[in-house]
XYZ file of C-alpha atoms in Angstrom:
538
model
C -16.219 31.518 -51.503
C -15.655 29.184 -48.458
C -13.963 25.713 -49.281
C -13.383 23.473 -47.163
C -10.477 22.893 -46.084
C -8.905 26.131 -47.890
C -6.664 27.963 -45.727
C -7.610 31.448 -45.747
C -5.155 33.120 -43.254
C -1.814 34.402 -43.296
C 0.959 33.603 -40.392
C 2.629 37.110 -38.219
C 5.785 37.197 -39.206
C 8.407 36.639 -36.599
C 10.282 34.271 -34.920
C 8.728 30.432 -33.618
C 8.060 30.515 -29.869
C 10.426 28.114 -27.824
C 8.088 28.626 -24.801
C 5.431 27.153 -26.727
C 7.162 24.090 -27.748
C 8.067 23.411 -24.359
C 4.663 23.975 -22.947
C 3.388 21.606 -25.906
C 6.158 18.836 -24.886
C 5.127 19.058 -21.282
C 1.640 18.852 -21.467
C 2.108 15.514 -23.506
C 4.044 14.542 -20.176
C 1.584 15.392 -17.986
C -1.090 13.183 -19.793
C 0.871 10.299 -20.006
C 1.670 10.582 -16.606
C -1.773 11.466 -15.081
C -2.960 8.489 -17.148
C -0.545 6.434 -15.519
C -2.057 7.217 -12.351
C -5.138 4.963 -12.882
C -6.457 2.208 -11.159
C -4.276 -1.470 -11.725
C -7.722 -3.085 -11.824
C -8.389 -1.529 -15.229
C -5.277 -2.657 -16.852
C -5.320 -4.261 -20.630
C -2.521 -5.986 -21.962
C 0.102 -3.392 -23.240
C 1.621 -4.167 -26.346
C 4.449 -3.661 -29.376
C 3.225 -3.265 -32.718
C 4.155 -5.279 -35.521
C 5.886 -2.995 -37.606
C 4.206 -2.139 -41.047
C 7.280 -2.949 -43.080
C 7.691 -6.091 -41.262
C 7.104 -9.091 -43.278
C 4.779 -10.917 -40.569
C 2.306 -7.544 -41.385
C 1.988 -8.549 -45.161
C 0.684 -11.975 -43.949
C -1.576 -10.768 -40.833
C -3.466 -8.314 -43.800
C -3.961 -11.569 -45.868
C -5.683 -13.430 -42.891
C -7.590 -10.171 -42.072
C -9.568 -9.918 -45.535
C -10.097 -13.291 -45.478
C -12.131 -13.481 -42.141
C -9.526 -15.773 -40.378
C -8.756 -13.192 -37.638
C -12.194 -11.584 -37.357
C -11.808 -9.610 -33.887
C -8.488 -7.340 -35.712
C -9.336 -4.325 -37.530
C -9.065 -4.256 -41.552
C -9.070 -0.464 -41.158
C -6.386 0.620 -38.298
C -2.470 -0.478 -38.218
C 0.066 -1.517 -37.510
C -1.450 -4.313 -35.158
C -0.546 -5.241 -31.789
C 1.235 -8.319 -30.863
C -0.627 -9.529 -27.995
C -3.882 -8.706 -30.289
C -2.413 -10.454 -33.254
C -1.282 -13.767 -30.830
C -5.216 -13.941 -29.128
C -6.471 -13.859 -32.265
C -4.235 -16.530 -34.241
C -3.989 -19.237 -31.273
C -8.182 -19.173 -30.898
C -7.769 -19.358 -35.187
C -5.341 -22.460 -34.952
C -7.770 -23.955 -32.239
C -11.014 -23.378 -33.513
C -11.293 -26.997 -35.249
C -15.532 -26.702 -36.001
C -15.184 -23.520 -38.624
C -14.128 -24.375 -41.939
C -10.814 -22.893 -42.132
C -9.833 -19.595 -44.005
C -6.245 -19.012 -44.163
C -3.647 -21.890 -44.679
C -2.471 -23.047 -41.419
C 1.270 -21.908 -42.589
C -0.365 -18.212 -42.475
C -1.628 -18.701 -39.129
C 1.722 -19.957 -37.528
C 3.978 -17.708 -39.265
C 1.738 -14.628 -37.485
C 1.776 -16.554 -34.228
C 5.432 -16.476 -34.182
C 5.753 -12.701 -34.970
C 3.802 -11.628 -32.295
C 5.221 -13.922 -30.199
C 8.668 -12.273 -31.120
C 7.096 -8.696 -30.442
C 5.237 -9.796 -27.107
C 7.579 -10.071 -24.996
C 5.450 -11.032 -21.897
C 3.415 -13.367 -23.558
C 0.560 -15.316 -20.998
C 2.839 -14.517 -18.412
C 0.889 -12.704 -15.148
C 3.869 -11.984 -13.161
C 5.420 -8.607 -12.265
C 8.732 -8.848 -13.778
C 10.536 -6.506 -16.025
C 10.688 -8.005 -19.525
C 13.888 -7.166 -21.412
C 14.322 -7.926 -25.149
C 16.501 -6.772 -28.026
C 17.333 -8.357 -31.344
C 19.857 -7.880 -34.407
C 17.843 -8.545 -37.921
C 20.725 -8.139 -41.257
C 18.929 -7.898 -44.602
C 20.290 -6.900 -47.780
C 17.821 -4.927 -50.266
C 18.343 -5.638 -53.949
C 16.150 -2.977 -56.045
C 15.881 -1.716 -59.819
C 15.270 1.834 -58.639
C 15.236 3.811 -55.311
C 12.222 5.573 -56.010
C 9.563 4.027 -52.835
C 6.715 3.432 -55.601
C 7.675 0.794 -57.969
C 5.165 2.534 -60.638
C 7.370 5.828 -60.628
C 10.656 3.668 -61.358
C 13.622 5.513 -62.587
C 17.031 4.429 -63.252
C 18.833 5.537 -60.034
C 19.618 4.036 -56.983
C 19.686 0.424 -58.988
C 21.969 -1.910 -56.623
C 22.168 -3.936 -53.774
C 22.177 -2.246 -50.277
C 23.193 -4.003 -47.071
C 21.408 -2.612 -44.174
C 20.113 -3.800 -40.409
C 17.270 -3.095 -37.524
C 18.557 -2.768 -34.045
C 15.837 -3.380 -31.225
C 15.202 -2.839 -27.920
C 12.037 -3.425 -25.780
C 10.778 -3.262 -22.290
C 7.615 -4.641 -21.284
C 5.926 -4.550 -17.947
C 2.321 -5.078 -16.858
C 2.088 -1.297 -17.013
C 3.349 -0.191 -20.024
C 6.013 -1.417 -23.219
C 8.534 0.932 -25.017
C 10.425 0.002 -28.075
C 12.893 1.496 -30.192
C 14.437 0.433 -33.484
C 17.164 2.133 -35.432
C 17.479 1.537 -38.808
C 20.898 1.264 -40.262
C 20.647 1.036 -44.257
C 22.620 1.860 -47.502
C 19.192 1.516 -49.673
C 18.317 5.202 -47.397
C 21.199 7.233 -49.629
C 19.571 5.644 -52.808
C 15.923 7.387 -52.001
C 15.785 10.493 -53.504
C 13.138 11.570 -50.679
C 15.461 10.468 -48.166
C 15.312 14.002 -45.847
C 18.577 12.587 -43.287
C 21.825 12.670 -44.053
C 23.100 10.793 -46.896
C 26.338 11.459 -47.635
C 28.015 8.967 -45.629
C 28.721 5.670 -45.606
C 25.545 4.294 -44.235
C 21.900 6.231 -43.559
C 20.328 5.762 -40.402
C 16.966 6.764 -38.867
C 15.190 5.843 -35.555
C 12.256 3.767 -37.313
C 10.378 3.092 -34.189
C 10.590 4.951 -30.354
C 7.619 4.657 -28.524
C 6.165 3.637 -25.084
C 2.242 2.615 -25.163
C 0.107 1.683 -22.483
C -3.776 0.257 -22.239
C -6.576 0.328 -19.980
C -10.245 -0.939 -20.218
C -11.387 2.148 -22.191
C -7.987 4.103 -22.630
C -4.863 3.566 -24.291
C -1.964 6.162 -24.387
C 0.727 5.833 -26.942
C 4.036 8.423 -27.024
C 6.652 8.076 -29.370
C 7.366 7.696 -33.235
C 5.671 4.731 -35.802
C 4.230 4.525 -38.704
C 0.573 4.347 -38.959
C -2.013 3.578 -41.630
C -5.749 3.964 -41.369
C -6.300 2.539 -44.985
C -8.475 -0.339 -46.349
C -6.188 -3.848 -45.943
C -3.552 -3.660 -47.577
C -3.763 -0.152 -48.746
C -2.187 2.907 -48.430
C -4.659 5.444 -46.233
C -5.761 8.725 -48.474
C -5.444 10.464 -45.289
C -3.138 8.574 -42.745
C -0.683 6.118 -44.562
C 2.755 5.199 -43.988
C 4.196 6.499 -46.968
C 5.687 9.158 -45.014
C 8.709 8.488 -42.790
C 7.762 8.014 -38.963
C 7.144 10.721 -36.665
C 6.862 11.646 -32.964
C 3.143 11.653 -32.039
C 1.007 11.248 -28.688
C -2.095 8.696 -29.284
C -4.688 8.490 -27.349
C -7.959 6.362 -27.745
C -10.707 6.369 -25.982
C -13.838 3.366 -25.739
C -13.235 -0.592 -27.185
C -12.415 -2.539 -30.028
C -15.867 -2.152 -31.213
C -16.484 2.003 -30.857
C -13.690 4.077 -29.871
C -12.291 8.020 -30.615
C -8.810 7.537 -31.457
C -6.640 11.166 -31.630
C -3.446 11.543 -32.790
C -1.274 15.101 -31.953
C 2.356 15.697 -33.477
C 4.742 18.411 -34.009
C 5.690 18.219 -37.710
C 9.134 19.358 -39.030
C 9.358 23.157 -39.373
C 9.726 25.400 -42.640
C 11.432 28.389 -43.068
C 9.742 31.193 -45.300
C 12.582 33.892 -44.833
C 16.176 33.692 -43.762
C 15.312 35.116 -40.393
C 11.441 33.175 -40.344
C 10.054 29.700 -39.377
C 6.611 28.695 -39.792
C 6.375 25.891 -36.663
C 3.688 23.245 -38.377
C 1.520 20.825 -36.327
C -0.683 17.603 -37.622
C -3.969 16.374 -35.524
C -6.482 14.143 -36.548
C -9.402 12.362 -34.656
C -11.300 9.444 -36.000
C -14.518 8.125 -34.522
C -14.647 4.327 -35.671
C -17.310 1.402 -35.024
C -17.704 -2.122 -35.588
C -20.744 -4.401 -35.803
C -20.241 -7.814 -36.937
C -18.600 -8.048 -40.468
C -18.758 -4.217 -40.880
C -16.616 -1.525 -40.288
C -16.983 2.045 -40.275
C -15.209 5.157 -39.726
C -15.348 9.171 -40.193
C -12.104 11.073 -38.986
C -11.594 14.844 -39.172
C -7.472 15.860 -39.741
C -5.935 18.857 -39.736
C -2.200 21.038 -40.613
C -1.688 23.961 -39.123
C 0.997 26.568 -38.243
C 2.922 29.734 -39.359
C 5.657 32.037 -38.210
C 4.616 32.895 -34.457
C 2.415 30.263 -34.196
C 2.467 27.841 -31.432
C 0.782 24.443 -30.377
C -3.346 25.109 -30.334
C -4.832 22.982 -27.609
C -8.200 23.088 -29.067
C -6.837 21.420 -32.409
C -6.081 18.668 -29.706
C -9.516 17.919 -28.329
C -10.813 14.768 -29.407
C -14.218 15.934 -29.331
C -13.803 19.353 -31.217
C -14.232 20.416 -34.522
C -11.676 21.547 -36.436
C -13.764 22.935 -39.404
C -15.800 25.007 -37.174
C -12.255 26.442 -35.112
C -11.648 27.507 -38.663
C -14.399 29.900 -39.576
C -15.970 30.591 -35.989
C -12.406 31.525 -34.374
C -11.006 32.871 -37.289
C -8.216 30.085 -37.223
C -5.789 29.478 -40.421
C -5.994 25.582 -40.755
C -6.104 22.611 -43.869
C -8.808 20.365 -42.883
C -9.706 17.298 -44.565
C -12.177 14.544 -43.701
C -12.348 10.804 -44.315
C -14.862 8.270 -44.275
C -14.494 4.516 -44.027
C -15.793 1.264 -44.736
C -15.261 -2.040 -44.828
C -17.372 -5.056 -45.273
C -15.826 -8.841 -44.022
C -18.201 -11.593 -45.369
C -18.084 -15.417 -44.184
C -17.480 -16.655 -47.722
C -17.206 -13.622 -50.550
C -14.150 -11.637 -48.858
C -13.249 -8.148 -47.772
C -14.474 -4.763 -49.584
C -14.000 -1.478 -48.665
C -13.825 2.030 -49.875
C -12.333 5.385 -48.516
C -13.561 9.102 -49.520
C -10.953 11.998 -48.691
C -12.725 15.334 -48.991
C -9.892 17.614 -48.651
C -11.323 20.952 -50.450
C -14.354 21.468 -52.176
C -16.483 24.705 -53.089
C -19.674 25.108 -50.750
C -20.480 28.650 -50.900
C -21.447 30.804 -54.251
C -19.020 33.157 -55.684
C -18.059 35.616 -58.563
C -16.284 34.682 -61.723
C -12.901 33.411 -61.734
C -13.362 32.366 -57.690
C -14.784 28.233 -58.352
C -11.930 26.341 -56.900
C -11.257 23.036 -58.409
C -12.367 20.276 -55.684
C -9.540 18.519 -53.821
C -10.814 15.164 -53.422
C -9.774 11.294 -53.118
C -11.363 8.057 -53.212
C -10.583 4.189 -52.757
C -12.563 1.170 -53.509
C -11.015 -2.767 -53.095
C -11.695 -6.316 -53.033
C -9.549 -8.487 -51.051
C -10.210 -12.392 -50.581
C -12.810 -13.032 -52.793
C -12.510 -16.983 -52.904
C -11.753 -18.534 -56.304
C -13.738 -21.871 -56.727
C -11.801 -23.562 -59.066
C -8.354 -22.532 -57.504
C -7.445 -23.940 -54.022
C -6.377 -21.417 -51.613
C -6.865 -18.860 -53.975
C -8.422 -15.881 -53.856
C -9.070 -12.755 -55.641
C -8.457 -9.169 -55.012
C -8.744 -5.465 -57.126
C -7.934 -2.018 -56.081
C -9.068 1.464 -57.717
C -7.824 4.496 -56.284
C -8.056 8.049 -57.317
C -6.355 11.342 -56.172
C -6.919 14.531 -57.279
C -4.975 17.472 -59.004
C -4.777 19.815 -55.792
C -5.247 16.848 -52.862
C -2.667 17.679 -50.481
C -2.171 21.145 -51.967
C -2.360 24.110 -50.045
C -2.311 28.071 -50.195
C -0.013 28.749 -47.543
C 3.101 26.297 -47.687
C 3.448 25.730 -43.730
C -0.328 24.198 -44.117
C 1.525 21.246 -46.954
C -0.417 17.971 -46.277
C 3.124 16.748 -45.442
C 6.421 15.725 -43.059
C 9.598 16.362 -44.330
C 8.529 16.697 -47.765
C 6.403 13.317 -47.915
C 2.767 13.054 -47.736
C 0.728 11.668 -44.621
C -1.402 9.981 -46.740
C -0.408 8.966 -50.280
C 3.144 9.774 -51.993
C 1.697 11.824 -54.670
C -1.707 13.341 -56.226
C -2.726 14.023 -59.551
C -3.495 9.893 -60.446
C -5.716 7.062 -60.919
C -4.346 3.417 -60.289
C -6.633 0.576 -60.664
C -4.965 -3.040 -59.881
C -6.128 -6.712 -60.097
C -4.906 -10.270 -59.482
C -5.060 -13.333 -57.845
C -3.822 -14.151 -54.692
C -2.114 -17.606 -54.288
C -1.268 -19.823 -51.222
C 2.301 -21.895 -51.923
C 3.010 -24.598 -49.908
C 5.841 -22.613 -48.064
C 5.820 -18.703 -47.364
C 2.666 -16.427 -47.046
C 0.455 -14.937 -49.661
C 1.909 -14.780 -53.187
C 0.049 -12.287 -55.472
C -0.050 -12.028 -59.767
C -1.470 -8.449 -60.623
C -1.604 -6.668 -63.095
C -1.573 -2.508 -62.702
C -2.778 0.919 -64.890
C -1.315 4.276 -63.307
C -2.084 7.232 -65.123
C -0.419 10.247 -63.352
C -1.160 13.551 -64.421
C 2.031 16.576 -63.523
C 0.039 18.035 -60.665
C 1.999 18.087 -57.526
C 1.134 18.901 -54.188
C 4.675 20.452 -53.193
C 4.109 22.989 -56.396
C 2.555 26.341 -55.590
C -1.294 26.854 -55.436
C -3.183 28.227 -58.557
C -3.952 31.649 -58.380
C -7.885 32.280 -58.320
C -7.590 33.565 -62.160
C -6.357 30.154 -63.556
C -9.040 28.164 -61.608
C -10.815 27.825 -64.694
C -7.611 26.572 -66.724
C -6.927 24.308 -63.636
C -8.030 20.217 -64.455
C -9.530 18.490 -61.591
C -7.117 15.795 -62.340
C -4.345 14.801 -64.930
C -2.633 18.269 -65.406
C -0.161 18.658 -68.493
C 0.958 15.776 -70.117
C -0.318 12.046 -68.431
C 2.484 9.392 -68.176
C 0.735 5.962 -68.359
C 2.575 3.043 -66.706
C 0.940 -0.495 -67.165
C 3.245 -3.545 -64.953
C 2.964 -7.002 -64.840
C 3.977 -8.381 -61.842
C 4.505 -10.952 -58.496
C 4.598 -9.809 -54.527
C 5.749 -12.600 -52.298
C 6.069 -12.462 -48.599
C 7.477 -15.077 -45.922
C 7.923 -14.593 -42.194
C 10.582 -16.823 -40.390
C 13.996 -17.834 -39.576
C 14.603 -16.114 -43.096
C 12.064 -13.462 -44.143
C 11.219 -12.097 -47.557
C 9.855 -9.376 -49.081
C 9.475 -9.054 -52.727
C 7.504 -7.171 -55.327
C 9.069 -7.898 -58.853
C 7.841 -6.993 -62.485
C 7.668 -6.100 -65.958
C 6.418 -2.650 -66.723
C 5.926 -0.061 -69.674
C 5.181 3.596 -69.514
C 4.310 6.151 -72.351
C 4.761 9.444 -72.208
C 7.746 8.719 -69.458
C 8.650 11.447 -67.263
C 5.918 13.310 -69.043
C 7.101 13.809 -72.326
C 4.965 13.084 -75.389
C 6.078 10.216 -76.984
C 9.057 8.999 -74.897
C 8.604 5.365 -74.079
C 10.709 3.373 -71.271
C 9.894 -0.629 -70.683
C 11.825 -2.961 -68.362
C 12.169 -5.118 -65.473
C 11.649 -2.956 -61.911
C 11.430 -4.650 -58.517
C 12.467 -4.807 -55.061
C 13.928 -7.763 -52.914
C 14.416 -7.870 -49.302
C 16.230 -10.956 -47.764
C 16.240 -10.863 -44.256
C 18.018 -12.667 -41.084
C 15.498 -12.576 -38.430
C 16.750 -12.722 -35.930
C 20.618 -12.858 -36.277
C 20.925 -12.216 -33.257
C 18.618 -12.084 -29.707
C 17.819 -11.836 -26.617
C 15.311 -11.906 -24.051
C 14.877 -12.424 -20.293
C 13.116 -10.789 -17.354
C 13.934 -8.613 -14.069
C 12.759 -8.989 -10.811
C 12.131 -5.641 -8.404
């Protein structure tokens, strides 16, 4: 038997290597700073990122699926600023094309990325300084991140703040943003510290820089390489940001983007730790309305076991590292697409292959595949209904997606996945997508989750219950059907909010136990409270 993506090794036991990390921390100095080295000629705009849980982001994926910002990607985010301002001032000019997007939409993007590009048009040489204070208060039913896996605790309302601070120079931008929140020590997959009187985490700590065919980023984000405004099977941001060097290589249109990080450690033994490292490379293309994408990731590690340079070459092949070189990995691959028409809307669909059998074998030995898939409609105009639009979602994961044999190879950071929260489900969602006169995109859905007890943090199946093993919806299936409304505005005073009736049978997988109620999430937000912004000469 051969799967893909299995992991067939075992790690030496023994201690990590501190030598290794540092050579691994070093080398990611030496690239950014041999990069830096290149020609001034061949400098692109650097740029923040719009953060993913920012308001402004909700609204920028709305005027992606509907074609009003056609030259930003529906498959890569967060988005940068200076991207996401070129693209929305040639939008609010372009007077001949019937428009898309209500103007509202348009302006309230403009002014985000005009809050996160701190340069702007400007051509000088000066040091751009920002920072801002942004208060919100978080009023929620449950602290549980998915609204379809509601439970009773963590119900409340949480005060909480972002802190940020940004350079920008015609060279390069760094940001950081700490996040200081109650709401953290209601999340029961909260990993910091969380018995005190307020949580905190550094959200965002970065420095990025561009070129005419390169772009270097350093630092800790979140990133999602999902279908607009999806979760990614196999980079999403349902995991808590973490420090990772970026580096793409080529244009908007084709480019290699790799992404390298050290992941948190685990310990297998009181006197063992299995170091743990994520890569992934994606080649991606555009032409015209379509989109497309393959990408290649991969979790590695084990007591002993150090940073592997060729699991950082964007060219390289993980799979083949694994079976020619006799390498212990969990690969997975991904393939995208996306399809932006000039009057029917946005659809896409993502495959995850994670494991799957490819060789013959003997009885008891046919592993259960490991796979994932995504298909949506976003912006599919409603005739009757002005400014309205349709959208619908089906996405599937499998029992053992994520799963692996040795526990240092988890698909995982600090216990929560890289690409979706959990496996083991089907979800398929639908509604219609309306534009109020004030605020961005409101949206009426209506959702089915069926989620089978398959977990990817349980233990692999031994080979002799393969055959007992389902592909998907292990043990008992709790169904949860929800009603429900998402709002979003970006401004003076931002809101995010996701409220909802919803019913689930079988609740906490338990034949016959029912629970039905109200379960949503509110986030009111002063942006900014406070700010600040100038520039310094050499």
């Amino acid at each position: 038997m051969v799967p893909l993506g299995g992991s067939q090794g075992s790690g030496v036991t023994g201690r990590g290597s501190g030598l290794a990390r540092l050579a691994c921390r070093a080398s990611l100095v030496a690239v950014l700073l041999a990069t830096s080295a290149l020609a001034s000629h061949a400098q692109r705009a650097p740029s923040a990122y719009i953060p993913l849980d920012d308001p402004a982001a909700t609204i920028i994926d709305a005027l992606v699926v509907r074609g009003a910002l056609p030259t930003l990607s529906s498959l890569e985010r967060p988005y940068r600023a200076h991207d996401v301002r070129v693209a929305t001032e040639a939008a609010l000019a372009d007077n001949v094309r019937p428009r898309r997007a209500p103007r509202q939409w348009l302006r309230a993007a403009l002014d985000a990325a005009r809050r996160y590009d701190l340069a702007g048009d400007s051509l000088d040489d000066r040091l751009h300084v920002g920072g801002e204070l942004v208060p919100y208060v978080t009023a929620q039913s449950t602290g549980r991140r998915e609204l379809m896996r509601a439970d009773s605790a963590g119900r409340g309302a949480y005060p909480g703040a972002d802190i940020r601070f940004a350079l920008q120079a015609p060279s390069f931008v760094g940001v950081t943003r700490l996040r200081i929140d109650r709401a953290l020590k209601a999340d029961p997959e909260f990993f910091g510290k969380s018995d005190r009187t307020v949580a905190g985490r550094v959200e965002d700590a970065y420095v990025a820089t561009r070129w005419r065919y390169v772009a270097l980023d350093v630092g800790r984000l979140s990133r999602n390489w999902g279908p607009s405004p999806l979760n990614g099977l196999q980079l999403g941001h349902y995991a808590d940001s973490y420090d990772h060097l970026q580096l793409v290589l080529g244009v908007d249109r084709l480019h290699l983007t790799t992404i390298v990080a050290r992941l948190d450690d685990r310990r297998v033994s009181p006197d063992t730790v299995a170091q743990r490292f994520f890569a992934v490379h994606r080649l991606a293309g555009r032409w015209r309305g379509l989109e497309m994408a393959a990408a290649e990731a991969v979790v590695y590690g084990g007591p002993a076991r150090g940073f592997d340079l060729m699991l950082a070459n964007p060219f390289g092949f993980y799979d083949l590292a694994q079976y020619d070189e006799h390498k212990s990995l969990n690969v997975s691959y991904a393939l995208d697409l996306a399809l932006r028409t000039a009057r029917r809307g946005t659809f896409a669909a993502q495959f995850l292959a994670d494991d799957f059998q490819v060789d013959r074998c003997a009885v008891n030995c046919k592993e259960p595949p490991s796979l994932g898939g995504t298909l949506s409609a976003e912006g599919v105009p409603l005739p009757l209904l002005a400014g309205g639009a349709a959208f619908g979602s089906y996405t599937r994961v499998d029992n053992l997606t994520y799963r692996t044999i040795l526990p240092w190879e988890r698909y995982e950071s600090l216990g929560l996945g890289l690409g979706r929260g959990q496996s083991d489900y089907d979800e398929l969602r639908a509604g219609v997508e309306l534009a109020p006169p004030l605020g961005g995109p409101l949206r009426l859905y209506a959702a089915l989750r069926r989620q089978g007890q398959g977990d990817f943090h349980l233990a692999f199946p031994l080979p002799s219950q393969y055959p007992q093993t389902p592909e998907i919806f292990a043990g008992v299936v709790e169904r949860v059907r929800r009603v429900g409304a998402q709002w979003s505005t970006s401004g003076r005073v931002s809101l995010a909010a996701d409220v909802g009736y919803q019913s689930t049978s079988n609740a906490d997988h338990v034949v016959g136990r029912s629970r039905g109620g109200f379960e949503g999430r509110v986030k009111l937000s002063l942006t900014p409270a406070l700010r600040f912004a100038g520039g310094v000469d050499d």
